PDB file of C-alpha atoms in Angstrom:
ATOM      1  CA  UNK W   1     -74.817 -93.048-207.225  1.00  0.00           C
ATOM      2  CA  UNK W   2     -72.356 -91.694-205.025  1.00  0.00           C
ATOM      3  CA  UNK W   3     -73.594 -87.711-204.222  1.00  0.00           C
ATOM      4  CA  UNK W   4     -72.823 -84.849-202.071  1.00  0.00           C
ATOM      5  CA  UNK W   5     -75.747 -82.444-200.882  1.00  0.00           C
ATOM      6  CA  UNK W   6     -75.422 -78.887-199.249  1.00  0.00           C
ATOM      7  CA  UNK W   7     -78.002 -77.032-197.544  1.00  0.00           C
ATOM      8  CA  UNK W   8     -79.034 -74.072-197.457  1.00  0.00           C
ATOM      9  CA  UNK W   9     -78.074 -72.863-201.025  1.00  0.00           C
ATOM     10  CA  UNK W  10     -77.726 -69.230-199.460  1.00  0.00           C
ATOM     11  CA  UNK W  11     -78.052 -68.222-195.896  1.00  0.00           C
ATOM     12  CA  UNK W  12     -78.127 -64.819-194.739  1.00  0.00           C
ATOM     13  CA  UNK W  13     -76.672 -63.650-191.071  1.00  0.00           C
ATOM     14  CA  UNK W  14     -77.052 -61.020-188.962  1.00  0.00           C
ATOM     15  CA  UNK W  15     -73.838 -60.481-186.917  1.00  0.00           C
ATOM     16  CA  UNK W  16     -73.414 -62.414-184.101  1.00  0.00           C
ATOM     17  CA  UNK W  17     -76.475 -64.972-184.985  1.00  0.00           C
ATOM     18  CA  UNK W  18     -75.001 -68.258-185.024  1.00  0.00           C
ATOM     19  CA  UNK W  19     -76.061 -71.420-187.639  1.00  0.00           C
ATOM     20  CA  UNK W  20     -75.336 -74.304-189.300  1.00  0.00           C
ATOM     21  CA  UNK W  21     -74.493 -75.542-192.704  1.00  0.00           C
ATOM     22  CA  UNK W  22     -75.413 -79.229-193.973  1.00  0.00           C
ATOM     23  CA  UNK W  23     -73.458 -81.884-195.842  1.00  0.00           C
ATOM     24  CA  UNK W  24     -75.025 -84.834-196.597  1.00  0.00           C
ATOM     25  CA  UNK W  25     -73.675 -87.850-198.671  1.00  0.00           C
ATOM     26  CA  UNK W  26     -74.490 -91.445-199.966  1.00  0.00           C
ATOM     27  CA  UNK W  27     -70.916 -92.513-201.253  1.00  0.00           C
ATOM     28  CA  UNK W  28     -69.326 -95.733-200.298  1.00  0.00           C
ATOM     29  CA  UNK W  29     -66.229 -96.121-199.065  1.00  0.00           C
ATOM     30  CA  UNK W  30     -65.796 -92.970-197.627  1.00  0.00           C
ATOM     31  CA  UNK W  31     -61.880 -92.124-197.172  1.00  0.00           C
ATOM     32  CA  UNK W  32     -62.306 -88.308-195.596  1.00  0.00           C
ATOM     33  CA  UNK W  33     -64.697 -85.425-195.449  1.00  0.00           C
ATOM     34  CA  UNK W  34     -63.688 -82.029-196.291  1.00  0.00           C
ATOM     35  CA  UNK W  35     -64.397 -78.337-195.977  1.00  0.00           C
ATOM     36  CA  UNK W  36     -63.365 -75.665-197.572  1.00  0.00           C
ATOM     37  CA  UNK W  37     -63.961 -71.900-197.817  1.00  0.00           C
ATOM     38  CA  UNK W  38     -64.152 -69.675-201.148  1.00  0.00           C
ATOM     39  CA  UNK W  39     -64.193 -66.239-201.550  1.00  0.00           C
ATOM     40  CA  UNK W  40     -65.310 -64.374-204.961  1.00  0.00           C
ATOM     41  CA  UNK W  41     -62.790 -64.411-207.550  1.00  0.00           C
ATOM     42  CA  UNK W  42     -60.329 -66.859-205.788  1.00  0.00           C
ATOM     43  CA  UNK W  43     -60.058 -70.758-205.468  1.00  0.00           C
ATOM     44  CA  UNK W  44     -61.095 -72.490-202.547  1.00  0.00           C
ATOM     45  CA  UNK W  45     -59.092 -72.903-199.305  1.00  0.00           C
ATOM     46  CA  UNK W  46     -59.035 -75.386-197.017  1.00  0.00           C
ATOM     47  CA  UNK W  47     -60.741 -76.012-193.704  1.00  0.00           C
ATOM     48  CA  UNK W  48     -61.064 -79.019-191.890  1.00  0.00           C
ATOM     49  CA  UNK W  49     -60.629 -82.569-192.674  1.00  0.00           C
ATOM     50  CA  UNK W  50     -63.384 -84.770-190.919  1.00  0.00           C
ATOM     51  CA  UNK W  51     -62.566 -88.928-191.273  1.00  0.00           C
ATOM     52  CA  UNK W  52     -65.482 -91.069-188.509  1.00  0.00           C
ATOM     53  CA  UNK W  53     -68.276 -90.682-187.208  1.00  0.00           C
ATOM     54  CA  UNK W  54     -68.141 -88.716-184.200  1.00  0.00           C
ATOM     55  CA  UNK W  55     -65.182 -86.467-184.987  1.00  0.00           C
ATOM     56  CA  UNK W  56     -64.982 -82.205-184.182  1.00  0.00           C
ATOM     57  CA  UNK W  57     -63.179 -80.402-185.360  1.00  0.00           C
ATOM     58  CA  UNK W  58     -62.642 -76.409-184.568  1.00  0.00           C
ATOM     59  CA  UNK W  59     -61.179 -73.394-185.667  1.00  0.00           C
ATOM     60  CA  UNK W  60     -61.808 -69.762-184.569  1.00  0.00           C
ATOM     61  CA  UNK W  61     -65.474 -69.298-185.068  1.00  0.00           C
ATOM     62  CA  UNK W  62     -66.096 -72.475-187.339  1.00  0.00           C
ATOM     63  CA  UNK W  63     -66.359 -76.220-185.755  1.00  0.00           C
ATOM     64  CA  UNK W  64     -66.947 -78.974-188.286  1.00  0.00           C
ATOM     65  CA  UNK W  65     -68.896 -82.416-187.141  1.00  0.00           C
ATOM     66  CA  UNK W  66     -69.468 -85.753-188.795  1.00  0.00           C
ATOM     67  CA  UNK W  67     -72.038 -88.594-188.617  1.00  0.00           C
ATOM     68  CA  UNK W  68     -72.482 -91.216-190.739  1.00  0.00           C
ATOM     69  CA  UNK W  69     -74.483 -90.103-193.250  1.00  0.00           C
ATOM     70  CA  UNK W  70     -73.998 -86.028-192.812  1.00  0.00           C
ATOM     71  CA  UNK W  71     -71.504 -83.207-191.718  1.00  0.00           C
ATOM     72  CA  UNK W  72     -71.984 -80.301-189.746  1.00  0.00           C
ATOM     73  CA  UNK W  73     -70.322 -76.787-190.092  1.00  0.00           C
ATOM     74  CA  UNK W  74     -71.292 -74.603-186.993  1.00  0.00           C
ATOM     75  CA  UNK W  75     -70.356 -70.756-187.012  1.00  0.00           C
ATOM     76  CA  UNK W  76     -70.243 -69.606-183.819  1.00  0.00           C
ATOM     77  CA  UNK W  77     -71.132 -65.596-183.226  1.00  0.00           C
ATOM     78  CA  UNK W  78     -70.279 -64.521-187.303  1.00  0.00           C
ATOM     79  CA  UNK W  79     -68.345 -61.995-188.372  1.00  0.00           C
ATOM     80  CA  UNK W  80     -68.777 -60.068-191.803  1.00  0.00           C
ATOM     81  CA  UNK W  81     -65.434 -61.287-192.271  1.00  0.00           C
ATOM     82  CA  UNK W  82     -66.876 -64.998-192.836  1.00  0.00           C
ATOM     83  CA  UNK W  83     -68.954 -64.560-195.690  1.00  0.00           C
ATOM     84  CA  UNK W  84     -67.892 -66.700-198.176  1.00  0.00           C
ATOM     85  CA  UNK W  85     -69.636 -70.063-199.876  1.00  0.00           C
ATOM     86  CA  UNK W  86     -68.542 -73.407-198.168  1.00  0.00           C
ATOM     87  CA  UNK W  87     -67.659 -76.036-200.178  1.00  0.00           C
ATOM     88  CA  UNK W  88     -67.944 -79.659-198.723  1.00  0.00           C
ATOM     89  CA  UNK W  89     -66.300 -82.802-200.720  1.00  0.00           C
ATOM     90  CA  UNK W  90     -66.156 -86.295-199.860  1.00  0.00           C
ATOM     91  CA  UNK W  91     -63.492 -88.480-200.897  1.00  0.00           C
ATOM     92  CA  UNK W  92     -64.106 -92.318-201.658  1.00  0.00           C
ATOM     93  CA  UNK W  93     -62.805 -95.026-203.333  1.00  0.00           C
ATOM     94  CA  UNK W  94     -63.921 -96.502-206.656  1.00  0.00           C
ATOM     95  CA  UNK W  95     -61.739 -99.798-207.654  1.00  0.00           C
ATOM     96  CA  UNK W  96     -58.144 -98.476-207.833  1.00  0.00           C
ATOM     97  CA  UNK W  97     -59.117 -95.004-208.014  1.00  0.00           C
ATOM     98  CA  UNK W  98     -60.005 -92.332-205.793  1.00  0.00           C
ATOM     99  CA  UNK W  99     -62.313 -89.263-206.292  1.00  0.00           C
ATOM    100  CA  UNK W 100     -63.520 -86.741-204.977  1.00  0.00           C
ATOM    101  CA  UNK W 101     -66.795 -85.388-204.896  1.00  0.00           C
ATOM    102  CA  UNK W 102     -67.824 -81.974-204.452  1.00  0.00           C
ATOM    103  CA  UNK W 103     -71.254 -80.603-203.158  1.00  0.00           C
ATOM    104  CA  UNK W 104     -72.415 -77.069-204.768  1.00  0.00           C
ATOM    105  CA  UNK W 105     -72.124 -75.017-201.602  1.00  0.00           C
ATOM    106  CA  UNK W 106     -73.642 -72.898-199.557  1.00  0.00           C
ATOM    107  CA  UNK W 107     -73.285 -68.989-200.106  1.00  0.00           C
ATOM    108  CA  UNK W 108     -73.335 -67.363-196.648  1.00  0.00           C
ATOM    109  CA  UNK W 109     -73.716 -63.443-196.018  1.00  0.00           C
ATOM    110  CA  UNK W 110     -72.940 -62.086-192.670  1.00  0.00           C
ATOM    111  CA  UNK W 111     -74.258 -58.882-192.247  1.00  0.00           C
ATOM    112  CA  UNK W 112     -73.016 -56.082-190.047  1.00  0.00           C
TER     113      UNK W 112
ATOM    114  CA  UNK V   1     -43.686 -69.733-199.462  1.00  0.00           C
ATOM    115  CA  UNK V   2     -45.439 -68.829-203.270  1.00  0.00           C
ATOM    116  CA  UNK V   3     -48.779 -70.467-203.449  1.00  0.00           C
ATOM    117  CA  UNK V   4     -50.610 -71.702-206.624  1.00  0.00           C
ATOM    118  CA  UNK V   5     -50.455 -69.487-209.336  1.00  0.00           C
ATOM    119  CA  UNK V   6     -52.645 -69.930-212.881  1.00  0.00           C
ATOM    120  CA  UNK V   7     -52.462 -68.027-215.670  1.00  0.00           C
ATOM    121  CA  UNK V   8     -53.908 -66.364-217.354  1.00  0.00           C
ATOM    122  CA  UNK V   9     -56.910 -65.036-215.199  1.00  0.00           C
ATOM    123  CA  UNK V  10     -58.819 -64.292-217.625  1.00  0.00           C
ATOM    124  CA  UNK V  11     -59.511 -65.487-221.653  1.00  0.00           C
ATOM    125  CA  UNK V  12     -62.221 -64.952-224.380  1.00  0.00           C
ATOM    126  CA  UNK V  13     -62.407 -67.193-227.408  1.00  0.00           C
ATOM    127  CA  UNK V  14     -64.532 -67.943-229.684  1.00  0.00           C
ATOM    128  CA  UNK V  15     -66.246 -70.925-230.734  1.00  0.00           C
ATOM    129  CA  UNK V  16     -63.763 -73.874-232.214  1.00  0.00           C
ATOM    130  CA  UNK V  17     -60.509 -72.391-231.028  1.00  0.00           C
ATOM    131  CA  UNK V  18     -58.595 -74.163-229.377  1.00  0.00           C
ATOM    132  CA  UNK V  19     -56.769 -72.540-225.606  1.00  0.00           C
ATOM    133  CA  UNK V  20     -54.109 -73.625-223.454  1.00  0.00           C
ATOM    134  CA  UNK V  21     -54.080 -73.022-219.232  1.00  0.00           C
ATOM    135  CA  UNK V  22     -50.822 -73.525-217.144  1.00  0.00           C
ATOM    136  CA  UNK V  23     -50.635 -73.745-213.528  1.00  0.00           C
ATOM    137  CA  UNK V  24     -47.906 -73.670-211.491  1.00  0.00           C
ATOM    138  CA  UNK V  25     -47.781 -75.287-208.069  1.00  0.00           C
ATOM    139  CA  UNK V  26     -46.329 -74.952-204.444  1.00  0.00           C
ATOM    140  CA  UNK V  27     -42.878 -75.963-204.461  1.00  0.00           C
ATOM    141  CA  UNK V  28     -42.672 -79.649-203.191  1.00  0.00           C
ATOM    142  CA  UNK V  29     -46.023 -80.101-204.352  1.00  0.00           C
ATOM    143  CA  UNK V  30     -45.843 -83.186-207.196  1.00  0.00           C
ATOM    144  CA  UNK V  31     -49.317 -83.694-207.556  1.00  0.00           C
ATOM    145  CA  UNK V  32     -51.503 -81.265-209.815  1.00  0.00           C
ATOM    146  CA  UNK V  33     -55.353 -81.678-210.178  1.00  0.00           C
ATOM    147  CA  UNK V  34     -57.514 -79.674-212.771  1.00  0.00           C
ATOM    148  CA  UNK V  35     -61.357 -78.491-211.979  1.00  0.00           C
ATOM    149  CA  UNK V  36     -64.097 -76.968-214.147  1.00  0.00           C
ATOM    150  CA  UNK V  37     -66.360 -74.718-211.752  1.00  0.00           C
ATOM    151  CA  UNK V  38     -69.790 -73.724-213.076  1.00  0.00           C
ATOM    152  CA  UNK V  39     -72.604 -72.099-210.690  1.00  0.00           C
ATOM    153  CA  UNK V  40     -74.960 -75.148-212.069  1.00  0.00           C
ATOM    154  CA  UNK V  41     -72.763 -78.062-211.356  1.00  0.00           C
ATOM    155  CA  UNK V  42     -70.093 -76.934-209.243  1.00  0.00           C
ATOM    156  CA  UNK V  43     -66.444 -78.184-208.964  1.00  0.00           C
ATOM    157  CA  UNK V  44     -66.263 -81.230-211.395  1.00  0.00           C
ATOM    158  CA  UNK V  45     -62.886 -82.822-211.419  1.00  0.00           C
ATOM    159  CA  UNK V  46     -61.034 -83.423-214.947  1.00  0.00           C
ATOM    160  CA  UNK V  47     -57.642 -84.865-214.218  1.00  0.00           C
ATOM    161  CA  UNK V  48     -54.978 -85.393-211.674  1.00  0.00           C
ATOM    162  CA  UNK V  49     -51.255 -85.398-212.794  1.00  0.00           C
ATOM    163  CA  UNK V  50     -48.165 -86.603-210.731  1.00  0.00           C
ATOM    164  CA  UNK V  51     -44.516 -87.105-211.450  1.00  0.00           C
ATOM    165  CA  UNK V  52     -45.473 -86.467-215.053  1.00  0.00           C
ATOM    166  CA  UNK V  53     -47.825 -88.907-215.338  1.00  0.00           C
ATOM    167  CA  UNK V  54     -52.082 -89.128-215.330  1.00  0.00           C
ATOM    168  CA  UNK V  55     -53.016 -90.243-212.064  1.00  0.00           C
ATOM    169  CA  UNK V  56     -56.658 -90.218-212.287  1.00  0.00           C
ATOM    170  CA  UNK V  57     -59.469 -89.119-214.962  1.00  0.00           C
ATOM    171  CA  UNK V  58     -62.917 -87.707-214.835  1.00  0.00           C
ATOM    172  CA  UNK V  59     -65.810 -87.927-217.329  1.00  0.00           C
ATOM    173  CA  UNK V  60     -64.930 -85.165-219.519  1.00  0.00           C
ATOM    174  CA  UNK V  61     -64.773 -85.557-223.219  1.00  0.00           C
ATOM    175  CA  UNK V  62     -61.172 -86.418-225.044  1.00  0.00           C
ATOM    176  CA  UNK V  63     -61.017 -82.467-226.063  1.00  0.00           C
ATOM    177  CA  UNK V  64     -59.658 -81.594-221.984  1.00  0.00           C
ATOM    178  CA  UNK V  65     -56.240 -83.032-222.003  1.00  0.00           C
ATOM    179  CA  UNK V  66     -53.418 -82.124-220.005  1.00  0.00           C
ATOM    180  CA  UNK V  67     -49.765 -82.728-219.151  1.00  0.00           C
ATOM    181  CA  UNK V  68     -47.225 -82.056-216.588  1.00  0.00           C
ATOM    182  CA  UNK V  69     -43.526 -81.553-216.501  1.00  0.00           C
ATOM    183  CA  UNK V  70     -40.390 -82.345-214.934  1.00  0.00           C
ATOM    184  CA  UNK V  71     -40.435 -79.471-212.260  1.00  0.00           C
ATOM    185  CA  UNK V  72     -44.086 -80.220-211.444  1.00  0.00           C
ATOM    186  CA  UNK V  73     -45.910 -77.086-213.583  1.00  0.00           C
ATOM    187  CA  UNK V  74     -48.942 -78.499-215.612  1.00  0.00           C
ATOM    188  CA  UNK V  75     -51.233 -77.353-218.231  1.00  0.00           C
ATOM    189  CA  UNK V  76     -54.517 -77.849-219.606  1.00  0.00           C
ATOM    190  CA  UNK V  77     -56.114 -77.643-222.916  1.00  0.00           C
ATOM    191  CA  UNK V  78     -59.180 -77.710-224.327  1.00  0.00           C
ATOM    192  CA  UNK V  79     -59.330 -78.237-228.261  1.00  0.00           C
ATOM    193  CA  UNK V  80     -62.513 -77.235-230.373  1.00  0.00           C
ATOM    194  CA  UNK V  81     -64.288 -74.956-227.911  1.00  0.00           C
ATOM    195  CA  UNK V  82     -68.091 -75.166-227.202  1.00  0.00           C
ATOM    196  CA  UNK V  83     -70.141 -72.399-225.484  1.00  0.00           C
ATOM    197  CA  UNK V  84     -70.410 -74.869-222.483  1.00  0.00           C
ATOM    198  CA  UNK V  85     -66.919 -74.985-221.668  1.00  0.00           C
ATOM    199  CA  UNK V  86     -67.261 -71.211-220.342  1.00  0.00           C
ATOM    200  CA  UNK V  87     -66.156 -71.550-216.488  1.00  0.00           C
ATOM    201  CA  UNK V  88     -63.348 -71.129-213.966  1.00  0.00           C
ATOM    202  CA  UNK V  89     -61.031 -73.338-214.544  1.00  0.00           C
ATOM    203  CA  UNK V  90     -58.997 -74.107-211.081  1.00  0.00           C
ATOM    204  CA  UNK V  91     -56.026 -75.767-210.635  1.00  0.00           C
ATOM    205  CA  UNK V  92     -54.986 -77.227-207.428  1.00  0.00           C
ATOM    206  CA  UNK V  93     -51.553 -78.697-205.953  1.00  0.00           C
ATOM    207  CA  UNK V  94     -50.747 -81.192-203.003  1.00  0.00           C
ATOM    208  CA  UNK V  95     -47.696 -83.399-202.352  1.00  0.00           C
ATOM    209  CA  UNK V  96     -49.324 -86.398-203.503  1.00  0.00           C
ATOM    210  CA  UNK V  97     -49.625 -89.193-201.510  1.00  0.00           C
ATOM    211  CA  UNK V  98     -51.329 -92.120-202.760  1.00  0.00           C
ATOM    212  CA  UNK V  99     -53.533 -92.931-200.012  1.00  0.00           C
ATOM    213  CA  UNK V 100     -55.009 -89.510-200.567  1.00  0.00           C
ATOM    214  CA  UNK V 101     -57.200 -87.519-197.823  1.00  0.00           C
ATOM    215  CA  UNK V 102     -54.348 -84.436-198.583  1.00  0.00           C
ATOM    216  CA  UNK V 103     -55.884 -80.755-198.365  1.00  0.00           C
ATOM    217  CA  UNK V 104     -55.632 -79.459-201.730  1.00  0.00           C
ATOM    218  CA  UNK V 105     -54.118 -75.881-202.476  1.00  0.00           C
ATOM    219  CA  UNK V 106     -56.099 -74.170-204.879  1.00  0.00           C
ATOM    220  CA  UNK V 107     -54.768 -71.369-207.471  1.00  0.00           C
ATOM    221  CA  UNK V 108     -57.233 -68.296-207.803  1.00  0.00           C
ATOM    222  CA  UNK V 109     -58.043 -69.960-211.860  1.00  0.00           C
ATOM    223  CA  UNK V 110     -58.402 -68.802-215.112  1.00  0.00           C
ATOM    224  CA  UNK V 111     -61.809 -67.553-215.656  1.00  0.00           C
ATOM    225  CA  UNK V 112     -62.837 -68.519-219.481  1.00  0.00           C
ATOM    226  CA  UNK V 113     -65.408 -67.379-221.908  1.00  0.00           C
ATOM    227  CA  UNK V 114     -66.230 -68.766-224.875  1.00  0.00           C
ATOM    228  CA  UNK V 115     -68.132 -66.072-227.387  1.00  0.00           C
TER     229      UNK V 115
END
């Protein structure tokens, strides 16, 4: 069954303390990693786009990596500012149709 | 350049009503996709809408339907509410190309409760 896994659930930061958040999926035919960003009371916005093994990607504080069977999203030195719950999908094809599929996030704090 | 706006942001109902959700999306955007967001199961697709037509379907039961119009503004609706369809409903917009891999833009959604 294809499946999308994020860990930690929650992670708390103190300023400045840099980390890493997990993806891991089993899908099959992957098409294109995502991540995206969501802030209480609003819909998610979009981050990176990851599609082989291998790939970076960066922005500001935040660099997104991909392996074959996980993703990476480093934060670099956060900033209160970047508390927020990441959101990683992974988009695959099943016959004719594609879907994508969403892990549950991880809810990060950043404290001051 | 407006983004993706849903309304309403919020809605109680009560048990066996029936409610209707519109979305409208970013201008040049033809493709619409609806989500159901609960803290237990996260984002769970329902359906994706382009040109008018259903694109793509998830596993959710016959009472989630939807349509979209001519300039691209969709809606959702769920007939004979259950207690379990409480949850933020988000809609989400991109131009729609059919190999896919598109960002999607997501509207702020319509929180509903169902008493």
């Amino acid at each position: 069954e294809d499946q999308v896994t994020q860990s930690p659930e929650a992670l708390r930061l103190q300023e400045g303390e840099s980390s890493s958040l997990n993806c891991s999926y089993t899908v099959s035919g992957l098409r294109g990693l995502f991540w995206y960003r969501q802030d209480p009371g609003k819909g998610p916005e979009f981050l990176f786009t990851l599609y082989s093994a291998g790939e970076e990607k960066e922005k500001e504080r935040l660099k997104a990596t991909l392996t074959k069977k996980e993703s990476f999203l480093h934060i670099t030195a956060p900033k209160p500012e970047d508390s927020a719950t990441y959101l990683c999908a992974v988009q695959a094809w099943a016959g004719n149709n594609r879907k994508l599929i969403w892990g549950l996030g991880t809810s990060l704090a950043v404290n001051p | 350049k407006a983004g993706v706006t849903q309304t309403p942001r919020y809605l109680i109902k009560t048990r066996g009503q029936q409610v209707t959700l519109s979305c409208s999306p970013i201008s040049g955007h033809r493709s619409v996709s609806w989500y159901q967001q609960t803290p237990g199961q996260g984002l769970q697709f329902l359906f994706e809408y382009f040109s008018e037509t259903q694109r793509n379907k998830g596993n959710f039961p016959g009472r989630f339907s939807g349509r979209q119009f001519s300039n691209s503004r969709s809606e959702m609706n769920v007939s004979t509410l259950e207690l379990g369809d409480s949850a933020l409903y988000l809609c989400a917009s991109s131009r729609g190309q059919a190999e896919g891999n598109e960002k999607l833009f997501f509207g702020s959604g319509t929180q509903l409760s169902v008493l």
